Amino acid sequence: MQTSAEGVNLVEVRWGEVTSVRIDPDTAMLERTLQRIAAKGTAEALAAPIIS
């Protein structure tokens, strides 16, 4: 199964080194994709988010 995602990736570089990376996905599109994957039998697509 192939999926794609849209959003914004922000990378901060200082003196040639990456100091931070921020990924902001299109959450509405992500939700639709996860619903579609779950409907095809992958229950993990609707699992609770991992919080660390």
PDB file of N, CA and C in Angstrom:
ATOM      1  N   MET A   1       0.840  -1.170   0.000  1.00  0.00           N
ATOM      2  CA  MET A   1       0.000   0.000   0.000  1.00  0.00           C
ATOM      3  C   MET A   1       0.889   1.237   0.000  1.00  0.00           C
ATOM      4  N   GLN A   2       0.581   2.157  -0.850  1.00  0.00           N
ATOM      5  CA  GLN A   2       1.375   3.384  -0.940  1.00  0.00           C
ATOM      6  C   GLN A   2       0.534   4.559  -0.465  1.00  0.00           C
ATOM      7  N   THR A   3       1.140   5.399   0.346  1.00  0.00           N
ATOM      8  CA  THR A   3       0.473   6.611   0.795  1.00  0.00           C
ATOM      9  C   THR A   3       1.421   7.785   0.613  1.00  0.00           C
ATOM     10  N   SER A   4       0.883   8.961   0.722  1.00  0.00           N
ATOM     11  CA  SER A   4       1.723  10.148   0.676  1.00  0.00           C
ATOM     12  C   SER A   4       1.245  11.104   1.759  1.00  0.00           C
ATOM     13  N   ALA A   5       2.064  12.069   2.076  1.00  0.00           N
ATOM     14  CA  ALA A   5       1.712  13.024   3.117  1.00  0.00           C
ATOM     15  C   ALA A   5       2.132  14.421   2.684  1.00  0.00           C
ATOM     16  N   GLU A   6       1.361  15.381   3.118  1.00  0.00           N
ATOM     17  CA  GLU A   6       1.693  16.771   2.849  1.00  0.00           C
ATOM     18  C   GLU A   6       1.822  17.499   4.171  1.00  0.00           C
ATOM     19  N   GLY A   7       2.573  18.542   4.167  1.00  0.00           N
ATOM     20  CA  GLY A   7       2.755  19.336   5.368  1.00  0.00           C
ATOM     21  C   GLY A   7       3.958  20.239   5.198  1.00  0.00           C
ATOM     22  N   VAL A   8       4.481  20.663   6.328  1.00  0.00           N
ATOM     23  CA  VAL A   8       5.617  21.576   6.317  1.00  0.00           C
ATOM     24  C   VAL A   8       6.726  20.989   7.185  1.00  0.00           C
ATOM     25  N   ASN A   9       7.940  20.991   6.667  1.00  0.00           N
ATOM     26  CA  ASN A   9       9.113  20.586   7.429  1.00  0.00           C
ATOM     27  C   ASN A   9      10.006  21.813   7.583  1.00  0.00           C
ATOM     28  N   LEU A  10      10.316  22.150   8.821  1.00  0.00           N
ATOM     29  CA  LEU A  10      11.190  23.282   9.098  1.00  0.00           C
ATOM     30  C   LEU A  10      12.490  22.762   9.693  1.00  0.00           C
ATOM     31  N   VAL A  11      13.591  23.123   9.092  1.00  0.00           N
ATOM     32  CA  VAL A  11      14.911  22.693   9.558  1.00  0.00           C
ATOM     33  C   VAL A  11      15.709  23.941   9.873  1.00  0.00           C
ATOM     34  N   GLU A  12      16.212  24.013  11.096  1.00  0.00           N
ATOM     35  CA  GLU A  12      17.043  25.153  11.490  1.00  0.00           C
ATOM     36  C   GLU A  12      18.503  24.724  11.438  1.00  0.00           C
ATOM     37  N   VAL A  13      19.298  25.514  10.725  1.00  0.00           N
ATOM     38  CA  VAL A  13      20.720  25.217  10.567  1.00  0.00           C
ATOM     39  C   VAL A  13      21.523  26.397  11.103  1.00  0.00           C
ATOM     40  N   ARG A  14      22.477  26.095  11.979  1.00  0.00           N
ATOM     41  CA  ARG A  14      23.381  27.123  12.505  1.00  0.00           C
ATOM     42  C   ARG A  14      24.807  26.660  12.296  1.00  0.00           C
ATOM     43  N   TRP A  15      25.576  27.505  11.652  1.00  0.00           N
ATOM     44  CA  TRP A  15      26.982  27.210  11.372  1.00  0.00           C
ATOM     45  C   TRP A  15      27.164  25.833  10.733  1.00  0.00           C
ATOM     46  N   GLY A  16      26.272  25.506   9.815  1.00  0.00           N
ATOM     47  CA  GLY A  16      26.402  24.267   9.054  1.00  0.00           C
ATOM     48  C   GLY A  16      25.892  23.026   9.765  1.00  0.00           C
ATOM     49  N   GLU A  17      25.282  23.171  10.942  1.00  0.00           N
ATOM     50  CA  GLU A  17      24.754  22.023  11.678  1.00  0.00           C
ATOM     51  C   GLU A  17      23.255  22.193  11.905  1.00  0.00           C
ATOM     52  N   VAL A  18      22.535  21.105  11.748  1.00  0.00           N
ATOM     53  CA  VAL A  18      21.097  21.130  12.004  1.00  0.00           C
ATOM     54  C   VAL A  18      20.892  21.202  13.512  1.00  0.00           C
ATOM     55  N   THR A  19      20.181  22.236  13.965  1.00  0.00           N
ATOM     56  CA  THR A  19      19.949  22.404  15.401  1.00  0.00           C
ATOM     57  C   THR A  19      18.528  22.037  15.807  1.00  0.00           C
ATOM     58  N   SER A  20      17.606  22.026  14.869  1.00  0.00           N
ATOM     59  CA  SER A  20      16.253  21.576  15.186  1.00  0.00           C
ATOM     60  C   SER A  20      15.523  21.188  13.907  1.00  0.00           C
ATOM     61  N   VAL A  21      14.570  20.286  14.071  1.00  0.00           N
ATOM     62  CA  VAL A  21      13.719  19.852  12.964  1.00  0.00           C
ATOM     63  C   VAL A  21      12.289  19.853  13.487  1.00  0.00           C
ATOM     64  N   ARG A  22      11.393  20.481  12.749  1.00  0.00           N
ATOM     65  CA  ARG A  22       9.980  20.516  13.123  1.00  0.00           C
ATOM     66  C   ARG A  22       9.180  20.005  11.943  1.00  0.00           C
ATOM     67  N   ILE A  23       8.308  19.038  12.193  1.00  0.00           N
ATOM     68  CA  ILE A  23       7.475  18.453  11.148  1.00  0.00           C
ATOM     69  C   ILE A  23       6.021  18.722  11.497  1.00  0.00           C
ATOM     70  N   ASP A  24       5.334  19.453  10.634  1.00  0.00           N
ATOM     71  CA  ASP A  24       3.923  19.780  10.827  1.00  0.00           C
ATOM     72  C   ASP A  24       3.118  19.163   9.687  1.00  0.00           C
ATOM     73  N   PRO A  25       2.559  17.964   9.911  1.00  0.00           N
ATOM     74  CA  PRO A  25       1.806  17.310   8.840  1.00  0.00           C
ATOM     75  C   PRO A  25       0.410  17.914   8.687  1.00  0.00           C
ATOM     76  N   ASP A  26      -0.179  17.673   7.550  1.00  0.00           N
ATOM     77  CA  ASP A  26      -1.580  18.022   7.320  1.00  0.00           C
ATOM     78  C   ASP A  26      -2.394  16.979   8.079  1.00  0.00           C
ATOM     79  N   THR A  27      -2.854  17.312   9.280  1.00  0.00           N
ATOM     80  CA  THR A  27      -3.493  16.324  10.144  1.00  0.00           C
ATOM     81  C   THR A  27      -4.841  15.839   9.601  1.00  0.00           C
ATOM     82  N   ALA A  28      -5.544  16.664   8.866  1.00  0.00           N
ATOM     83  CA  ALA A  28      -6.815  16.220   8.273  1.00  0.00           C
ATOM     84  C   ALA A  28      -6.552  15.138   7.230  1.00  0.00           C
ATOM     85  N   MET A  29      -5.528  15.325   6.411  1.00  0.00           N
ATOM     86  CA  MET A  29      -5.186  14.322   5.408  1.00  0.00           C
ATOM     87  C   MET A  29      -4.675  13.048   6.082  1.00  0.00           C
ATOM     88  N   LEU A  30      -3.888  13.210   7.138  1.00  0.00           N
ATOM     89  CA  LEU A  30      -3.382  12.061   7.875  1.00  0.00           C
ATOM     90  C   LEU A  30      -4.530  11.246   8.461  1.00  0.00           C
ATOM     91  N   GLU A  31      -5.520  11.911   9.022  1.00  0.00           N
ATOM     92  CA  GLU A  31      -6.683  11.221   9.591  1.00  0.00           C
ATOM     93  C   GLU A  31      -7.424  10.425   8.521  1.00  0.00           C
ATOM     94  N   ARG A  32      -7.630  11.025   7.359  1.00  0.00           N
ATOM     95  CA  ARG A  32      -8.312  10.314   6.264  1.00  0.00           C
ATOM     96  C   ARG A  32      -7.499   9.096   5.822  1.00  0.00           C
ATOM     97  N   THR A  33      -6.189   9.253   5.748  1.00  0.00           N
ATOM     98  CA  THR A  33      -5.325   8.144   5.339  1.00  0.00           C
ATOM     99  C   THR A  33      -5.393   7.009   6.353  1.00  0.00           C
ATOM    100  N   LEU A  34      -5.328   7.338   7.643  1.00  0.00           N
ATOM    101  CA  LEU A  34      -5.393   6.306   8.679  1.00  0.00           C
ATOM    102  C   LEU A  34      -6.746   5.599   8.679  1.00  0.00           C
ATOM    103  N   GLN A  35      -7.822   6.325   8.448  1.00  0.00           N
ATOM    104  CA  GLN A  35      -9.147   5.709   8.359  1.00  0.00           C
ATOM    105  C   GLN A  35      -9.203   4.729   7.188  1.00  0.00           C
ATOM    106  N   ARG A  36      -8.634   5.129   6.059  1.00  0.00           N
ATOM    107  CA  ARG A  36      -8.623   4.260   4.864  1.00  0.00           C
ATOM    108  C   ARG A  36      -7.811   2.997   5.123  1.00  0.00           C
ATOM    109  N   ILE A  37      -6.650   3.143   5.767  1.00  0.00           N
ATOM    110  CA  ILE A  37      -5.805   1.984   6.068  1.00  0.00           C
ATOM    111  C   ILE A  37      -6.518   1.055   7.045  1.00  0.00           C
ATOM    112  N   ALA A  38      -7.169   1.607   8.055  1.00  0.00           N
ATOM    113  CA  ALA A  38      -7.900   0.790   9.026  1.00  0.00           C
ATOM    114  C   ALA A  38      -9.052   0.042   8.360  1.00  0.00           C
ATOM    115  N   ALA A  39      -9.724   0.692   7.431  1.00  0.00           N
ATOM    116  CA  ALA A  39     -10.846   0.060   6.732  1.00  0.00           C
ATOM    117  C   ALA A  39     -10.391  -1.143   5.911  1.00  0.00           C
ATOM    118  N   LYS A  40      -9.115  -1.163   5.549  1.00  0.00           N
ATOM    119  CA  LYS A  40      -8.586  -2.291   4.777  1.00  0.00           C
ATOM    120  C   LYS A  40      -8.013  -3.380   5.678  1.00  0.00           C
ATOM    121  N   GLY A  41      -8.184  -3.225   7.013  1.00  0.00           N
ATOM    122  CA  GLY A  41      -7.826  -4.319   7.906  1.00  0.00           C
ATOM    123  C   GLY A  41      -6.625  -4.110   8.806  1.00  0.00           C
ATOM    124  N   THR A  42      -6.010  -2.935   8.798  1.00  0.00           N
ATOM    125  CA  THR A  42      -4.860  -2.692   9.669  1.00  0.00           C
ATOM    126  C   THR A  42      -5.355  -1.893  10.877  1.00  0.00           C
ATOM    127  N   ALA A  43      -5.712  -2.618  11.946  1.00  0.00           N
ATOM    128  CA  ALA A  43      -6.286  -1.990  13.133  1.00  0.00           C
ATOM    129  C   ALA A  43      -5.334  -1.003  13.785  1.00  0.00           C
ATOM    130  N   GLU A  44      -4.027  -1.229  13.662  1.00  0.00           N
ATOM    131  CA  GLU A  44      -3.040  -0.355  14.284  1.00  0.00           C
ATOM    132  C   GLU A  44      -3.123   1.084  13.765  1.00  0.00           C
ATOM    133  N   ALA A  45      -3.727   1.277  12.610  1.00  0.00           N
ATOM    134  CA  ALA A  45      -3.865   2.617  12.050  1.00  0.00           C
ATOM    135  C   ALA A  45      -4.694   3.524  12.952  1.00  0.00           C
ATOM    136  N   LEU A  46      -5.552   2.932  13.779  1.00  0.00           N
ATOM    137  CA  LEU A  46      -6.393   3.714  14.679  1.00  0.00           C
ATOM    138  C   LEU A  46      -5.934   3.610  16.132  1.00  0.00           C
ATOM    139  N   ALA A  47      -4.739   3.097  16.360  1.00  0.00           N
ATOM    140  CA  ALA A  47      -4.218   2.983  17.721  1.00  0.00           C
ATOM    141  C   ALA A  47      -4.006   4.363  18.336  1.00  0.00           C
ATOM    142  N   ALA A  48      -3.998   4.385  19.650  1.00  0.00           N
ATOM    143  CA  ALA A  48      -3.766   5.653  20.365  1.00  0.00           C
ATOM    144  C   ALA A  48      -2.379   6.186  20.008  1.00  0.00           C
ATOM    145  N   PRO A  49      -2.211   7.501  20.027  1.00  0.00           N
ATOM    146  CA  PRO A  49      -0.902   8.076  19.705  1.00  0.00           C
ATOM    147  C   PRO A  49       0.153   7.674  20.730  1.00  0.00           C
ATOM    148  N   ILE A  50       1.388   7.602  20.275  1.00  0.00           N
ATOM    149  CA  ILE A  50       2.506   7.337  21.168  1.00  0.00           C
ATOM    150  C   ILE A  50       2.938   8.675  21.750  1.00  0.00           C
ATOM    151  N   ILE A  51       2.940   8.770  23.060  1.00  0.00           N
ATOM    152  CA  ILE A  51       3.327  10.006  23.726  1.00  0.00           C
ATOM    153  C   ILE A  51       4.592   9.753  24.525  1.00  0.00           C
ATOM    154  N   SER A  52       5.620  10.519  24.227  1.00  0.00           N
ATOM    155  CA  SER A  52       6.886  10.304  24.940  1.00  0.00           C
ATOM    156  C   SER A  52       7.308  11.560  25.672  1.00  0.00           C
TER     157      SER A  52
END
